RNA sequence: UGGGGUGUCGCCAAGCGGUAAGGCACCGGACUCUGACUCCGGUAUCCCAGGUUCGAAUCCUGGCACCCCAGCCA
């Protein structure tokens, strides 16, 4: 029985406007002034338009928070639209995963789930209109020829010989394209704009291509599919989107979208571009993430080291922490790379509040209290949170034989080390003060295998009888009562801050961190942790935040993932 | 010799002519039965050069640097 329903996956908080505001951003200003002047409409409509060809990552979270957040802030709505115009790359399993992730992040598109494929018929009609208006033509050039004819960045392109076909001929050819008379790549429908434009997007861009491939939603109804550029702007228009928020690379596509919208004389959303999120020590492009999965550098899209939402979730991140992160990074047009430390900070801030405390020993070292009666047991009632008594308490069994962390003992400690060492005293958290009297080692290897200590019975739960102070406090677990567990220690996936920016070694995969995962199989955790539901999160005192692995953990063999360490000023000082 | 963008603290980011917010990180210190949390305190003159102005990060001119665009990908 889990006492902390707010700590389980089912009851995650949803995004609300109650989260405190940070500084404003340029998009908010634009919308506010549009609203004031009554520019596009009274009601703000935004949309989050992913392509269902991969999993969502933290960069998408920025866009999701932005689009849903802005809509909520201005009393409007945000649609979820799957941009599925390329049947070769898209799958419905991705679409489902996307919906699950957006929901998990805390956003609700209500009944406004759309697909670009919903508009295929309408888009086709738009294409026909442009053909009839003499603004589009069927081109027989091969893909290679089209590229040659396009010119270069500094030289204008040349017009295709097919450019001046009659409307009738174009209509006929386009109909036959749709009817499936031609093989893939043999013909395309192009917009007739300007082959000399400095903006390559306007050099007669392809609107439709022939793809004899089944689509995950429309099956084999179509064998011609609209290009993203021909579908996206019109899809936004059809949905009545007032503000089409997208990333920087679409800035020079905007004139093209404007052109289509103007020719078609349909509703004209305002497109606003912002810089996509980059995070230090990871990669964010879908192509690279797919590669990491396919080449088995990670365990799958939900590997806890992945920056995917599903990976972060399995790692133990909370939706609230991710939303807070997205709020704090801001929105602007300059390219930037956010320090992953900020993400971790948001996580710790959230989990510090919500995660119940537990004791767990990762690298056990046996400790025997020689003056504690054999066979005796007692229980300590420990608070689940040091500052929040409303989170309750739980009982922790104590006995003569315990395990402590190997790191909490040093035979020859440096200055200012106030954990256990021969002849020194330390407090066992919530229990007694013990003194180390003797060190037992393995005769063969010399390795320390056990500590013999004596405890001070007067120190139970408070200062000892003589009032002496003990600076060091360590965590422990009763040897007889502890539950065995596997713990997976995760670290950053790459050892370079910018894995893709190294001139010496351009292959980002060469910068993978070989130590990004360390599996500990002989951990001992307090009994209470044996009952943890999947995905529940805890703070293991003095160690960090951990969550129950959603895939591999079982009641008999619990598996914990380390979400993040606690800040550690001792380790940082280089002492440990 | 094309087009489109961007340059404010180590990393993000406000600022919109009136004399540089905030967050993260970092460095001190207080507190503490988590070396956690919390709490105090500390750290920039705005890519460069001219100009306009009583006054410029904000306006003008000229440079420089970086990013994106030549998929029948999105």
XYZ file of C-alpha atoms (C1' of nucleotides) in Angstrom:
650
model
C 0.000 0.000 0.000
C 1.484 3.224 -1.101
C 0.883 6.060 1.275
C 1.821 8.692 -1.227
C -0.517 8.672 -4.160
C 0.983 11.897 -5.418
C 4.158 9.975 -5.925
C 2.758 7.527 -8.430
C 2.422 7.827 -12.153
C -1.338 7.793 -12.197
C -1.748 10.948 -10.246
C 0.819 13.252 -11.714
C -0.161 16.843 -11.530
C -1.309 18.426 -14.718
C -0.001 21.665 -16.036
C -1.714 24.614 -14.520
C -1.363 28.319 -14.649
C -0.544 28.279 -10.969
C 3.121 27.779 -11.703
C 4.944 30.988 -11.005
C 5.887 33.128 -13.927
C 9.377 34.001 -15.055
C 10.351 36.655 -17.535
C 8.250 37.192 -20.589
C 9.224 36.347 -24.143
C 8.827 37.840 -27.590
C 6.121 35.423 -28.684
C 3.942 36.325 -25.760
C 4.390 39.986 -26.628
C 3.401 39.417 -30.240
C 0.269 37.523 -29.293
C -0.669 40.092 -26.693
C -0.374 42.910 -29.169
C -2.245 40.915 -31.838
C -5.050 40.394 -29.389
C -5.109 44.066 -28.506
C -5.368 45.106 -32.137
C -7.793 42.309 -32.896
C -5.365 41.253 -35.592
C -5.856 37.583 -36.440
C -8.834 36.708 -34.269
C -10.246 37.065 -30.817
C -9.362 33.592 -29.765
C -5.856 32.200 -29.827
C -5.424 28.840 -31.540
C -2.053 27.110 -31.529
C -1.006 23.588 -32.307
C 1.718 21.089 -31.568
C 2.493 19.365 -34.899
C 4.921 16.433 -34.528
C 5.658 13.940 -37.268
C 4.932 10.392 -36.078
C 8.320 9.055 -37.091
C 10.036 8.879 -33.709
C 9.653 9.543 -30.022
C 9.248 12.920 -28.423
C 12.243 14.386 -26.586
C 12.883 17.226 -24.175
C 13.185 19.599 -27.125
C 9.619 18.771 -28.103
C 8.629 19.422 -24.508
C 9.732 23.009 -24.992
C 7.421 23.325 -27.971
C 4.564 21.526 -26.233
C 4.807 23.733 -23.149
C 5.021 26.789 -25.356
C 2.039 25.978 -27.554
C -0.257 24.617 -24.874
C 0.985 27.174 -22.375
C 0.376 30.162 -24.611
C -3.078 28.921 -25.563
C -4.013 28.444 -21.911
C -2.558 31.773 -20.910
C -4.607 33.645 -23.484
C -7.760 31.606 -23.002
C -7.411 29.819 -26.329
C -6.881 26.238 -27.380
C -4.029 24.125 -28.645
C -4.535 21.261 -31.095
C -2.491 18.131 -31.403
C -1.825 17.426 -35.049
C 0.224 14.587 -36.378
C 1.977 15.722 -39.545
C 1.858 12.460 -41.396
C 2.612 13.329 -44.997
C 5.390 10.796 -45.533
C 4.043 7.231 -45.261
C 7.495 5.744 -45.694
C 8.741 7.005 -42.357
C 5.640 7.158 -40.249
C 3.958 4.567 -38.063
C 0.915 4.579 -35.865
C 2.947 3.190 -32.967
C 4.855 6.450 -32.961
C 1.617 8.392 -33.070
C 0.357 6.511 -30.032
C 3.601 7.031 -28.140
C 3.444 10.739 -28.907
C -0.046 11.024 -27.471
C 0.970 9.137 -24.372
C 3.944 11.417 -23.822
C 2.012 14.635 -24.308
C -0.591 13.418 -21.844
C 2.072 12.388 -19.367
C 3.641 15.830 -19.626
C 0.322 17.146 -18.404
C -1.417 18.554 -21.455
C -4.837 17.881 -22.893
C -5.919 18.453 -26.484
C -9.442 17.341 -25.573
C -11.241 16.441 -28.783
C -8.800 18.281 -31.003
C -6.688 15.458 -32.322
C -5.952 15.970 -35.998
C -3.805 14.466 -38.702
C -2.442 16.103 -41.810
C -3.840 13.025 -43.534
C -7.319 14.199 -42.506
C -6.776 16.947 -45.037
C -5.483 14.930 -47.986
C -8.675 15.409 -49.967
C -8.794 19.112 -49.205
C -5.118 19.539 -50.010
C -5.645 17.762 -53.301
C -8.444 20.194 -54.051
C -6.106 23.093 -53.265
C -3.576 21.664 -55.696
C -6.203 21.442 -58.398
C -7.079 25.063 -57.804
C -3.486 26.118 -58.281
C -3.212 24.103 -61.470
C -6.334 25.690 -62.860
C -4.981 29.100 -61.971
C -1.835 28.292 -63.907
C 0.185 28.361 -60.685
C 1.253 24.734 -60.630
C 2.484 22.234 -63.158
C 3.410 18.601 -63.533
C 7.122 18.147 -64.100
C 8.688 15.104 -65.753
C 12.230 15.920 -64.689
C 14.028 13.296 -62.654
C 15.030 14.081 -59.077
C 18.618 14.600 -60.253
C 17.541 16.958 -63.014
C 15.377 18.927 -60.673
C 18.373 19.412 -58.442
C 20.508 20.574 -61.357
C 17.833 22.939 -62.589
C 17.451 24.398 -59.127
C 20.765 26.237 -59.365
C 22.903 26.926 -56.337
C 22.975 29.297 -53.412
C 24.628 31.949 -55.522
C 23.338 31.132 -59.008
C 19.739 31.253 -60.167
C 18.016 28.108 -61.358
C 16.637 27.292 -64.807
C 13.047 26.717 -65.727
C 11.935 23.189 -66.421
C 10.898 22.394 -70.008
C 7.579 21.264 -68.556
C 6.937 24.573 -66.859
C 4.611 25.926 -69.531
C 2.333 23.012 -70.053
C -1.302 23.893 -70.553
C -3.754 23.736 -67.708
C -5.543 20.869 -69.427
C -2.377 18.876 -69.808
C -1.445 19.489 -66.168
C -4.894 18.495 -64.986
C -4.751 15.321 -67.007
C -1.253 14.384 -65.887
C -2.002 15.118 -62.244
C -5.134 12.997 -62.416
C -3.098 10.166 -63.861
C -0.510 10.593 -61.144
C -3.252 10.145 -58.617
C -4.652 7.199 -60.543
C -1.393 5.382 -60.136
C -0.322 5.351 -63.771
C 3.255 6.374 -63.045
C 6.072 4.891 -61.005
C 7.630 6.550 -57.943
C 9.845 9.473 -58.799
C 8.736 9.792 -62.396
C 6.754 13.000 -62.020
C 5.923 15.645 -59.457
C 3.558 18.541 -59.132
C 5.400 21.819 -58.688
C 4.383 25.334 -57.778
C 5.189 27.878 -60.460
C 6.896 30.656 -58.557
C 10.369 31.955 -59.364
C 13.383 29.939 -60.426
C 15.651 32.934 -59.825
C 14.606 33.661 -56.270
C 17.355 34.085 -53.717
C 15.171 31.968 -51.481
C 15.554 28.434 -52.791
C 12.212 27.488 -51.323
C 10.556 29.619 -53.958
C 12.324 27.999 -56.936
C 9.241 26.030 -58.007
C 9.021 23.775 -54.958
C 7.575 20.290 -55.226
C 4.001 20.081 -53.939
C 3.186 16.431 -54.603
C 5.297 13.363 -55.192
C 4.391 9.845 -56.236
C 4.834 7.319 -53.442
C 3.356 3.918 -54.014
C 3.344 3.162 -50.319
C 0.547 2.422 -47.874
C -0.170 5.122 -45.338
C -0.723 4.262 -41.675
C -4.120 5.896 -41.742
C -5.299 6.184 -45.336
C -4.047 2.776 -46.392
C -3.674 2.585 -50.171
C -6.212 5.238 -51.039
C -3.399 7.508 -52.204
C -0.245 7.011 -54.216
C 0.586 10.695 -54.340
C 1.362 12.532 -51.129
C 1.713 16.247 -50.393
C 5.071 17.578 -49.324
C 5.321 19.023 -45.833
C 5.639 22.501 -47.307
C 2.393 22.126 -49.186
C 0.581 20.544 -46.260
C 1.694 22.367 -43.167
C 0.594 25.922 -43.789
C -2.739 24.874 -45.239
C -3.336 22.446 -42.370
C -2.819 25.299 -39.937
C -5.133 27.412 -42.017
C -7.843 24.767 -42.121
C -7.691 24.423 -38.347
C -7.986 28.150 -37.877
C -4.634 28.348 -36.169
C -3.904 31.961 -35.331
C -0.269 31.586 -34.308
C 1.872 28.946 -35.979
C 4.857 28.612 -33.709
C 7.754 26.727 -35.198
C 11.517 26.520 -35.122
C 14.068 28.773 -36.804
C 14.822 26.610 -39.820
C 11.332 27.307 -41.156
C 11.920 31.002 -41.254
C 12.696 31.010 -44.947
C 9.814 28.697 -45.707
C 7.431 31.353 -44.456
C 7.377 33.246 -47.773
C 6.388 30.002 -49.452
C 3.583 29.322 -46.985
C 2.460 32.903 -47.480
C 2.445 32.396 -51.219
C 0.251 29.292 -51.040
C -2.141 30.945 -48.615
C -2.350 34.059 -50.751
C -2.959 32.173 -53.993
C -5.607 30.047 -52.290
C -7.079 33.058 -50.509
C -7.605 31.202 -47.274
C -7.105 32.032 -43.585
C -3.604 33.222 -42.876
C -2.024 32.192 -39.579
C 0.866 34.234 -38.218
C 4.024 32.173 -38.149
C 6.547 32.879 -35.405
C 9.891 31.113 -35.210
C 11.929 30.386 -32.093
C 15.224 28.607 -31.418
C 14.994 24.913 -30.709
C 16.379 23.555 -27.476
C 19.846 22.094 -27.268
C 21.015 20.438 -24.066
C 24.595 19.893 -23.001
C 25.984 16.365 -22.845
C 23.378 14.886 -25.119
C 22.114 14.857 -28.682
C 18.675 15.921 -29.700
C 18.128 15.165 -33.359
C 15.667 12.405 -34.105
C 18.072 10.920 -36.603
C 20.807 10.541 -34.004
C 18.463 9.275 -31.334
C 17.180 6.686 -33.795
C 20.779 5.715 -34.505
C 21.555 5.258 -30.829
C 18.574 2.941 -30.588
C 19.239 0.998 -33.791
C 22.934 0.580 -33.113
C 22.173 -0.520 -29.575
C 24.217 2.132 -27.846
C 21.221 2.398 -25.577
C 18.486 0.036 -24.571
C 15.693 1.570 -26.600
C 13.781 4.814 -26.896
C 12.963 4.613 -23.207
C 16.501 3.976 -22.021
C 16.868 6.149 -18.915
C 19.881 7.879 -20.459
C 17.912 9.120 -23.450
C 16.627 12.704 -23.591
C 13.306 11.321 -24.823
C 10.278 11.974 -22.674
C 9.763 8.265 -22.246
C 13.421 7.885 -21.248
C 13.277 10.740 -18.773
C 10.113 9.250 -17.370
C 11.742 5.886 -16.869
C 14.710 7.649 -15.346
C 12.400 9.111 -12.729
C 11.886 12.651 -13.971
C 8.548 14.199 -13.101
C 6.356 16.013 -15.623
C 6.341 18.975 -13.275
C 10.109 19.221 -13.270
C 10.207 19.157 -17.051
C 7.525 21.817 -17.300
C 9.380 23.963 -14.811
C 12.534 23.540 -16.849
C 10.762 24.603 -20.027
C 9.432 27.643 -18.232
C 12.849 28.648 -16.981
C 14.849 28.268 -20.173
C 12.804 30.951 -21.857
C 12.066 31.391 -25.532
C 14.128 33.437 -27.928
C 15.540 33.414 -31.429
C 19.205 33.013 -30.618
C 20.604 29.531 -30.828
C 21.524 28.246 -27.434
C 22.551 25.204 -25.494
C 21.103 24.908 -22.046
C 23.222 23.425 -19.276
C 21.797 20.038 -18.327
C 22.508 21.147 -14.771
C 19.426 23.337 -14.940
C 17.262 20.341 -15.800
C 18.751 18.465 -12.869
C 18.142 21.429 -10.621
C 14.459 21.511 -11.560
C 14.233 17.803 -10.913
C 15.847 18.031 -7.486
C 13.694 20.948 -6.519
C 10.567 18.983 -7.348
C 11.667 15.683 -5.853
C 13.013 17.295 -2.709
C 9.430 18.330 -2.050
C 7.638 15.198 -3.086
C 9.911 12.207 -2.683
C 9.630 10.186 0.532
C 12.981 9.500 2.180
C 14.334 5.999 2.532
C 17.610 4.392 3.507
C 19.472 2.221 1.055
C 23.016 0.916 1.039
C 24.507 0.642 -2.413
C 27.890 -0.895 -1.565
C 27.344 -2.785 1.682
C 29.963 -3.097 4.418
C 29.024 -5.237 7.399
C 28.974 -3.505 10.772
C 28.520 -5.479 13.983
C 27.651 -3.785 17.263
C 29.461 -5.924 19.796
C 27.703 -4.547 22.851
C 24.239 -4.894 21.378
C 22.539 -8.064 22.586
C 22.375 -10.834 20.056
C 18.860 -11.576 18.880
C 17.534 -8.258 20.046
C 15.507 -6.120 17.643
C 14.055 -2.686 17.894
C 12.314 -0.338 15.537
C 12.814 3.315 14.905
C 10.082 5.487 13.601
C 11.570 7.635 10.888
C 9.907 10.600 9.218
C 9.264 10.260 5.502
C 10.263 13.856 4.992
C 12.379 16.046 7.252
C 10.331 19.180 6.653
C 6.900 17.762 5.962
C 5.460 15.860 8.869
C 2.236 15.393 6.917
C 4.067 12.844 4.824
C 4.083 10.564 7.845
C 6.593 8.094 9.165
C 7.599 4.484 8.678
C 9.326 1.945 10.896
C 12.895 0.890 10.395
C 14.186 -2.262 12.072
C 17.486 -2.140 13.928
C 19.632 -5.038 15.101
C 23.128 -6.083 16.023
C 24.298 -6.568 12.467
C 23.948 -3.788 9.981
C 25.212 -2.697 6.592
C 26.642 0.705 5.981
C 28.001 2.306 2.831
C 31.616 1.411 2.070
C 32.265 5.056 1.309
C 31.264 5.935 4.836
C 34.303 4.252 6.303
C 37.960 5.125 5.792
C 40.871 3.636 7.627
C 43.080 6.607 7.073
C 40.743 9.547 6.593
C 41.732 12.941 5.290
C 41.101 16.068 7.312
C 37.483 17.052 7.728
C 36.257 13.557 6.988
C 33.591 13.086 9.563
C 32.288 9.683 8.758
C 33.503 6.455 10.335
C 37.122 5.483 10.884
C 38.978 3.479 13.526
C 38.396 4.896 16.997
C 35.940 7.506 15.744
C 32.267 7.968 16.359
C 29.426 8.526 13.973
C 25.671 8.712 14.285
C 23.578 6.031 12.639
C 20.742 8.098 11.292
C 17.601 7.926 13.463
C 19.359 5.436 15.762
C 22.456 5.401 17.942
C 25.953 6.711 18.018
C 28.517 4.002 17.351
C 32.295 3.921 17.689
C 34.507 1.828 15.469
C 36.697 -0.404 17.599
C 38.047 -2.920 15.195
C 38.479 -3.528 11.496
C 38.167 -7.063 10.181
C 39.757 -7.839 6.861
C 39.881 -10.725 4.495
C 43.119 -12.540 5.166
C 43.762 -13.272 1.546
C 42.919 -9.966 -0.071
C 43.327 -7.547 2.800
C 39.965 -6.050 1.931
C 37.961 -4.659 4.832
C 35.002 -6.996 5.297
C 33.548 -5.982 8.634
C 33.642 -3.302 11.278
C 33.235 -4.066 14.958
C 31.665 -1.230 16.829
C 30.119 -0.392 20.173
C 27.048 1.749 20.561
C 26.066 4.293 23.155
C 22.635 3.270 24.503
C 22.044 6.772 25.861
C 22.224 8.281 22.367
C 18.970 6.831 21.150
C 17.090 9.406 19.123
C 18.942 12.404 20.532
C 22.034 13.721 22.176
C 23.916 11.235 24.340
C 23.848 11.455 28.118
C 27.032 13.448 28.299
C 25.846 15.870 25.628
C 28.783 15.345 23.261
C 28.312 16.291 19.643
C 28.879 13.937 16.722
C 29.245 15.602 13.391
C 28.990 12.588 11.110
C 25.678 10.967 10.309
C 25.491 7.937 8.071
C 22.720 5.771 6.698
C 22.441 2.061 7.383
C 20.197 -0.924 7.028
C 19.622 -3.969 9.241
C 21.391 -6.967 7.734
C 18.665 -9.396 8.689
C 15.761 -7.223 7.603
C 17.073 -5.496 4.521
C 15.775 -6.336 1.076
C 18.227 -7.073 -1.715
C 17.933 -4.881 -4.734
C 19.523 -3.985 -8.018
C 20.413 -0.372 -8.509
C 21.317 1.206 -11.826
C 23.502 4.246 -11.596
C 23.045 6.436 -14.638
C 25.340 9.191 -15.713
C 25.377 11.500 -18.722
C 25.270 9.709 -22.075
C 28.170 11.686 -23.551
C 31.382 12.880 -22.035
C 31.595 15.928 -24.251
C 29.467 18.931 -23.507
C 28.720 19.239 -27.202
C 29.027 15.766 -28.745
C 28.402 17.052 -32.252
C 30.723 20.015 -32.169
C 34.160 18.413 -32.094
C 36.252 19.136 -35.164
C 38.815 16.486 -34.320
C 36.177 13.805 -33.963
C 32.984 14.736 -35.783
C 31.318 11.387 -35.111
C 29.235 12.085 -32.037
C 29.183 8.388 -31.204
C 32.881 8.506 -30.393
C 31.970 10.738 -27.478
C 29.577 8.319 -25.822
C 30.329 7.953 -22.135
C 31.382 4.333 -21.525
C 30.478 4.743 -17.865
C 26.981 6.077 -18.391
C 25.536 2.996 -16.726
C 26.815 1.132 -13.702
C 24.739 -1.755 -12.414
C 24.957 -2.676 -8.745
C 23.384 -6.021 -7.963
C 24.159 -6.419 -4.287
C 22.419 -3.452 -2.735
C 20.450 -3.610 0.499
C 17.465 -1.408 1.031
C 15.176 -0.870 3.992
C 12.185 -3.249 4.115
C 9.665 -0.562 3.266
C 11.207 -0.280 -0.214
C 10.322 -3.878 -0.983
C 6.727 -2.782 -1.449
C 7.363 0.075 -3.839
C 4.986 0.364 -6.774
C 6.503 0.786 -10.213
C 7.637 4.226 -11.188
C 7.447 5.468 -7.608
C 10.201 7.858 -6.623
C 12.227 8.174 -3.445
C 15.144 9.957 -2.022
C 17.710 7.502 -0.714
C 19.135 9.608 2.058
C 22.568 11.013 1.405
C 22.675 9.397 -2.043
C 20.147 10.799 -4.429
C 16.762 10.321 -6.025
C 15.800 6.895 -7.271
C 12.752 5.408 -8.906
C 11.463 1.907 -9.346
C 12.217 0.742 -12.863
C 9.014 0.424 -14.841
C 10.259 -2.392 -17.010
C 12.430 -4.718 -14.967
C 11.470 -4.262 -11.349
C 9.504 -7.030 -9.620
C 8.381 -7.360 -6.011
C 10.849 -10.171 -5.407
C 13.691 -8.393 -7.168
C 13.283 -4.658 -6.982
C 15.256 -2.569 -9.452
C 15.913 1.102 -8.841
C 17.150 3.686 -11.294
C 19.163 6.585 -10.035
C 17.416 9.671 -11.312
C 19.942 12.153 -9.950
C 22.456 12.379 -7.184
C 22.064 14.758 -4.302
C 24.288 17.783 -4.425
C 27.473 16.763 -2.710
C 29.720 19.536 -1.493
C 32.055 16.991 0.081
C 32.692 15.202 -3.196
C 32.847 18.492 -5.031
C 35.557 19.729 -2.724
C 37.533 16.813 -4.103
C 37.825 15.098 -0.746
C 36.119 11.829 -1.473
C 29.167 37.779 -55.926
C 22.500 34.616 -53.148
C 18.544 34.541 -49.418
C 17.012 34.326 -44.227
C 18.424 34.892 -39.040
C 21.314 35.922 -34.430
C 25.069 38.533 -31.314
C 23.597 41.259 -23.127
C 27.832 37.440 -16.994
C 30.681 30.469 -17.532
C 25.147 28.631 -19.363
C 20.095 30.431 -20.218
C 17.468 35.209 -20.307
C 14.795 40.234 -19.263
C 15.471 45.008 -21.237
C 11.755 48.351 -26.533
C 16.268 56.088 -25.423
C 16.726 57.453 -18.971
C 21.351 55.442 -16.573
C 22.229 46.468 -17.024
C 15.970 41.950 -13.793
C 15.970 36.933 -12.712
C 17.433 31.659 -12.888
C 21.402 27.897 -13.236
C 26.554 27.373 -12.207
C 30.441 29.215 -9.200
C 32.738 31.415 -4.478
C 32.107 32.753 0.757
C 29.201 32.176 5.379
C 24.823 30.549 8.716
C 21.757 26.423 9.976
C 21.361 21.100 10.090
C 20.283 13.614 13.222
C 20.654 13.812 5.038
C 28.372 17.036 4.047
C 20.753 17.308 1.408
C 17.180 21.171 1.950
C 16.832 26.254 3.592
C 18.963 31.057 4.556
C 22.310 35.291 3.948
C 26.300 37.638 0.929
C 29.485 38.033 -3.713
C 30.285 38.215 -9.279
C 28.679 41.902 -16.514
C 28.230 48.051 -19.086
C 25.747 44.860 -23.317
C 30.452 41.608 -30.685
C 33.640 45.894 -32.677
C 34.144 51.001 -34.674
C 32.048 55.531 -35.673
C 27.654 58.759 -35.259
C 22.792 61.068 -33.254
C 21.299 62.646 -28.181
C 21.579 66.112 -22.004
C 21.456 60.721 -21.935
C 22.074 54.493 -26.097
C 22.277 47.553 -24.656
C 18.237 50.175 -26.791
C 18.287 54.902 -32.780
C 21.706 55.508 -37.427
C 26.142 53.984 -40.447
C 29.992 50.583 -41.368
C 32.396 46.233 -40.003
C 33.142 41.267 -37.663
C 31.445 36.468 -35.897
C 28.083 32.521 -35.733
C 23.567 29.658 -37.420
C 19.987 27.981 -41.362
C 18.740 27.054 -46.801
C 20.724 23.732 -52.976
C 15.337 16.261 -49.904
C 10.453 13.996 -54.845
C 12.466 14.664 -45.394
C 9.862 17.235 -41.709
